[in-house]
Each structure stands twice: as C-alpha cells, then as structure tokens.
Amino acid sequence: MSKDKKKAFILWLEEIDKRDVRLVGGKNAALGEMYSKLRPMGIRVPNGFAITTNAYQAFVKQGSLQKKIRAILKSLDASNLRELQSRGQEIRELLLEAELPSPVVREVGKAYAKLGRSKSVAVRSSATIEDSEGASFAGQQETYLNVVGEKALLAAVKSTMASLFSDRAISYRKDKGIARFGAIAVGVQEMVRSDQGSAGVLFTLDPETGFDKVVLINASYGLGEMVAQGGVTPDEFVVFKPTSGIIEKTHGAKKRKLVYGSEGTKQVAVPQRDRNKPCLSDKEILKLAQWGVVIERHFGRAMDIEWAKDGKGKLFVLQAR
C-alpha cells in the first residue's frame, strides 16, 4: 500500500482490493476487488468510492470525541436494555451534533462531483471488524438509499459513522467479547434503478443445508432491501452448478416493492399482473448463477451476493460477502 493510500480520506473502487480491509472495511474491500478484477470478465459493478477509516479517525479525534465515547461506554452493562439504549443514544447524538473535519468535507465533495453531483447514490457502512471470522456484522450499521446532493450525502455519511454505535452493534460486540470498536469506513456507490426492475440476493450454496453444488437466487421487484430484510416473499430459483441448469423455481407473492421517493425511498404495491410472473427470465437467472460461481471461485469461499437489475434489463452486483 502506498504512503498516499495509507493517508487518503477517499479511495475509488478501482484503487481498492481485498487487502484494504483495515482502510475501507470488508464491504468496500470486496467491492473494490470485484470492480478491478472481475469487471473485465463481464461482471457489472456500479462505480463508487470509499470514505476511509482515516476520515472516521479524523472525525472522532477532534473535540476529544473518542475520549468522550470511551467514557460513556465504560462499565456498560449491555444486558440492561435501558442503560444500553441511553448510552447508545448519547454517543450517536454526540457524533451527529459534531462537524465533520473540513478536509474530509472537501474530499467527499470533490469525489461526489466527479461521480456526478446530481447522481443518486447508496451510502453504506463498511466496518473494519465487520464479517470477521466467527462474527458477522451484516445489518448492524445503516444503509441510506437514493441520497442526492452533497448536503444529503454528508448527512448520510455522518449518520453512517454514528451507526457504529447503534444499540444492536454495541450489544453484539459485547456478546461476542469484542472489546474494541475498531473504525468504520463508508461506501458511496451509484444507485442501480432496480426500482424500475428487480433485485435480491444470491447464495453460492444452499444456506439452509450447506449443499454447495447449487446457486440459490431470491428475487423481487424494486430495491433489494425488501428481500435482504425479509420484507417480501420473493421468487426463488435454484441452479445446479455442474450442469448450469435451473432445477427449481418457486413463485413468490411479491406484493410490495421499495422504490425511489421524493427523498430516500418508499414502499408501494406491486400491480397484480406483475405479482403473477417471475421477475427474472431464465437467461437472467443463469447469468446471475454464472456470476456467482465466478465470484465464489475468485474469493475461494461460498459467497452471499446482492444483485440488481435496472429498468433496461442490465444486471449488476452491488455487494459480496
């Protein structure tokens, strides 16, 4: 890693690989690895950048924020729900009321301008001890979708950093015996207009049985958070890896979907005519399965992948764990 990279507040996906977990967190490291290594193989990954742990450290070092956080967490009994909620809220308010350092604000603004000032982006947490061996922090921090404009982006970045101290995250670390909170990086990525298409998750093995000769795909209309959070009954497709054949299709109700709102997102009903048909064609199912196998082979382990299809029918990979 170059000296400049070690000190950077912003790194583009093309500059990141899987060795950069300490600097950009697990999610961003995997995204950077796919963006630089797997795009040439035809796997589409939306462009974006990481706001590094350097930016978070610069944030909490100003105004003695770090010292104040440690004092609030000292001798916390995480099993006491009221105490947990009170101290978590106190830390989050402390961070939300503080100003991001001006060099961080400047660098984020420059990167967003390069990506496109009016671009709709997803802002996601990427913690440095997230998804480590024996501990999965998926869902412990926040995700903000359809963020538009520099002011909204900076607010989402600060909220994402504050979510390192969500009640769930604090409790989870205590339960796992993780004394340190590490640091948090933030991923900023172009949104895929799956509100006009479909999205979901893909597993390169059967998550219930561990059978590794299949790819299992869950799919529903709209933005993928509805599937990831269990808010909808999706379609389910199973592809047998050795023959690249679809061996099972299960029709899901798909009654609601998440779409763009005037700010952020909103839920709407799916028209009856769309509920009654699969939201992926056989060709699309097989393409996603093929991508899953390539990603699994590249990382050398079973993968949990978030994907999206835009309104023009183009498929993208959004995340891989």
PDB file of N, CA, C and O in Angstrom, residues 31 37 57 59 87 100 138 140 151 155 176 181 185 202 230 251 267 278 282 287 319:
ATOM      1  N   LEU A  31     -15.936  -5.038  -2.739  1.00  0.00           N
ATOM      2  CA  LEU A  31     -16.416  -4.306  -3.910  1.00  0.00           C
ATOM      3  C   LEU A  31     -15.258  -3.868  -4.803  1.00  0.00           C
ATOM      4  O   LEU A  31     -15.310  -3.997  -6.029  1.00  0.00           O
ATOM      5  N   LYS A  37     -10.987  -6.500 -10.558  1.00  0.00           N
ATOM      6  CA  LYS A  37     -10.565  -7.812 -11.062  1.00  0.00           C
ATOM      7  C   LYS A  37     -11.629  -8.543 -11.878  1.00  0.00           C
ATOM      8  O   LYS A  37     -11.299  -9.332 -12.761  1.00  0.00           O
ATOM      9  N   GLN A  57     -11.409   8.407  11.781  1.00  0.00           N
ATOM     10  CA  GLN A  57     -10.464   8.702  12.866  1.00  0.00           C
ATOM     11  C   GLN A  57     -10.249  10.199  13.027  1.00  0.00           C
ATOM     12  O   GLN A  57     -10.183  10.712  14.154  1.00  0.00           O
ATOM     13  N   PHE A  59     -12.427  12.414  12.345  1.00  0.00           N
ATOM     14  CA  PHE A  59     -13.689  12.907  12.910  1.00  0.00           C
ATOM     15  C   PHE A  59     -13.714  12.748  14.435  1.00  0.00           C
ATOM     16  O   PHE A  59     -13.986  13.697  15.174  1.00  0.00           O
ATOM     17  N   ARG A  87     -27.103   4.985  26.688  1.00  0.00           N
ATOM     18  CA  ARG A  87     -25.700   5.291  26.355  1.00  0.00           C
ATOM     19  C   ARG A  87     -25.477   5.297  24.840  1.00  0.00           C
ATOM     20  O   ARG A  87     -24.714   6.110  24.325  1.00  0.00           O
ATOM     21  N   LEU A 100     -18.082  17.327  10.692  1.00  0.00           N
ATOM     22  CA  LEU A 100     -17.018  16.584  10.029  1.00  0.00           C
ATOM     23  C   LEU A 100     -15.834  17.518   9.770  1.00  0.00           C
ATOM     24  O   LEU A 100     -16.036  18.705   9.491  1.00  0.00           O
ATOM     25  N   ALA A 138     -23.313  -8.073   9.516  1.00  0.00           N
ATOM     26  CA  ALA A 138     -24.279  -7.663   8.500  1.00  0.00           C
ATOM     27  C   ALA A 138     -25.520  -7.098   9.170  1.00  0.00           C
ATOM     28  O   ALA A 138     -26.104  -7.708  10.050  1.00  0.00           O
ATOM     29  N   GLN A 140     -25.714  -4.558  11.135  1.00  0.00           N
ATOM     30  CA  GLN A 140     -25.514  -3.893  12.413  1.00  0.00           C
ATOM     31  C   GLN A 140     -25.417  -2.378  12.252  1.00  0.00           C
ATOM     32  O   GLN A 140     -25.733  -1.628  13.166  1.00  0.00           O
ATOM     33  N   LYS A 151     -25.140  17.979   0.342  1.00  0.00           N
ATOM     34  CA  LYS A 151     -25.595  18.181   1.724  1.00  0.00           C
ATOM     35  C   LYS A 151     -26.192  16.887   2.282  1.00  0.00           C
ATOM     36  O   LYS A 151     -25.882  16.473   3.414  1.00  0.00           O
ATOM     37  N   ALA A 155     -24.671  14.373   5.325  1.00  0.00           N
ATOM     38  CA  ALA A 155     -25.521  13.989   6.466  1.00  0.00           C
ATOM     39  C   ALA A 155     -25.597  12.474   6.584  1.00  0.00           C
ATOM     40  O   ALA A 155     -25.525  11.914   7.692  1.00  0.00           O
ATOM     41  N   LYS A 176     -20.118 -10.905  21.717  1.00  0.00           N
ATOM     42  CA  LYS A 176     -19.040 -11.630  21.054  1.00  0.00           C
ATOM     43  C   LYS A 176     -17.702 -11.459  21.769  1.00  0.00           C
ATOM     44  O   LYS A 176     -16.692 -12.025  21.344  1.00  0.00           O
ATOM     45  N   PHE A 181     -13.960  -1.231  19.317  1.00  0.00           N
ATOM     46  CA  PHE A 181     -14.993  -0.904  18.334  1.00  0.00           C
ATOM     47  C   PHE A 181     -14.409  -0.735  16.946  1.00  0.00           C
ATOM     48  O   PHE A 181     -15.135  -0.603  15.980  1.00  0.00           O
ATOM     49  N   ALA A 185     -15.609   2.627   7.844  1.00  0.00           N
ATOM     50  CA  ALA A 185     -15.493   3.317   6.565  1.00  0.00           C
ATOM     51  C   ALA A 185     -16.897   3.396   5.978  1.00  0.00           C
ATOM     52  O   ALA A 185     -17.819   2.730   6.447  1.00  0.00           O
ATOM     53  N   LEU A 202     -28.188 -13.584  -3.709  1.00  0.00           N
ATOM     54  CA  LEU A 202     -27.757 -14.831  -4.344  1.00  0.00           C
ATOM     55  C   LEU A 202     -26.792 -15.525  -3.391  1.00  0.00           C
ATOM     56  O   LEU A 202     -25.899 -14.878  -2.835  1.00  0.00           O
ATOM     57  N   GLY A 230     -36.182  -9.314   4.575  1.00  0.00           N
ATOM     58  CA  GLY A 230     -37.315 -10.220   4.758  1.00  0.00           C
ATOM     59  C   GLY A 230     -38.662  -9.531   4.712  1.00  0.00           C
ATOM     60  O   GLY A 230     -39.646 -10.042   5.264  1.00  0.00           O
ATOM     61  N   HIS A 251     -42.558 -19.561  -7.038  1.00  0.00           N
ATOM     62  CA  HIS A 251     -43.191 -18.265  -7.261  1.00  0.00           C
ATOM     63  C   HIS A 251     -43.477 -17.589  -5.928  1.00  0.00           C
ATOM     64  O   HIS A 251     -44.114 -18.165  -5.047  1.00  0.00           O
ATOM     65  N   GLN A 267     -42.383   2.495   0.095  1.00  0.00           N
ATOM     66  CA  GLN A 267     -42.978   1.232  -0.319  1.00  0.00           C
ATOM     67  C   GLN A 267     -44.253   1.490  -1.108  1.00  0.00           C
ATOM     68  O   GLN A 267     -45.036   2.364  -0.746  1.00  0.00           O
ATOM     69  N   PRO A 278     -42.650 -14.307 -12.890  1.00  0.00           N
ATOM     70  CA  PRO A 278     -41.313 -14.212 -12.286  1.00  0.00           C
ATOM     71  C   PRO A 278     -40.643 -12.902 -12.688  1.00  0.00           C
ATOM     72  O   PRO A 278     -40.865 -12.392 -13.786  1.00  0.00           O
ATOM     73  N   ASP A 282     -35.255 -16.866 -17.555  1.00  0.00           N
ATOM     74  CA  ASP A 282     -34.303 -17.978 -17.410  1.00  0.00           C
ATOM     75  C   ASP A 282     -32.889 -17.536 -17.768  1.00  0.00           C
ATOM     76  O   ASP A 282     -31.914 -17.925 -17.101  1.00  0.00           O
ATOM     77  N   LYS A 287     -27.405 -16.236 -15.928  1.00  0.00           N
ATOM     78  CA  LYS A 287     -26.298 -15.269 -15.930  1.00  0.00           C
ATOM     79  C   LYS A 287     -25.878 -14.936 -14.505  1.00  0.00           C
ATOM     80  O   LYS A 287     -24.681 -14.902 -14.175  1.00  0.00           O
ATOM     81  N   GLN A 319     -22.960  -5.995  -3.865  1.00  0.00           N
ATOM     82  CA  GLN A 319     -22.167  -6.353  -2.695  1.00  0.00           C
ATOM     83  C   GLN A 319     -21.857  -7.833  -2.737  1.00  0.00           C
ATOM     84  O   GLN A 319     -22.585  -8.605  -3.360  1.00  0.00           O
TER      85      GLN A 319
END
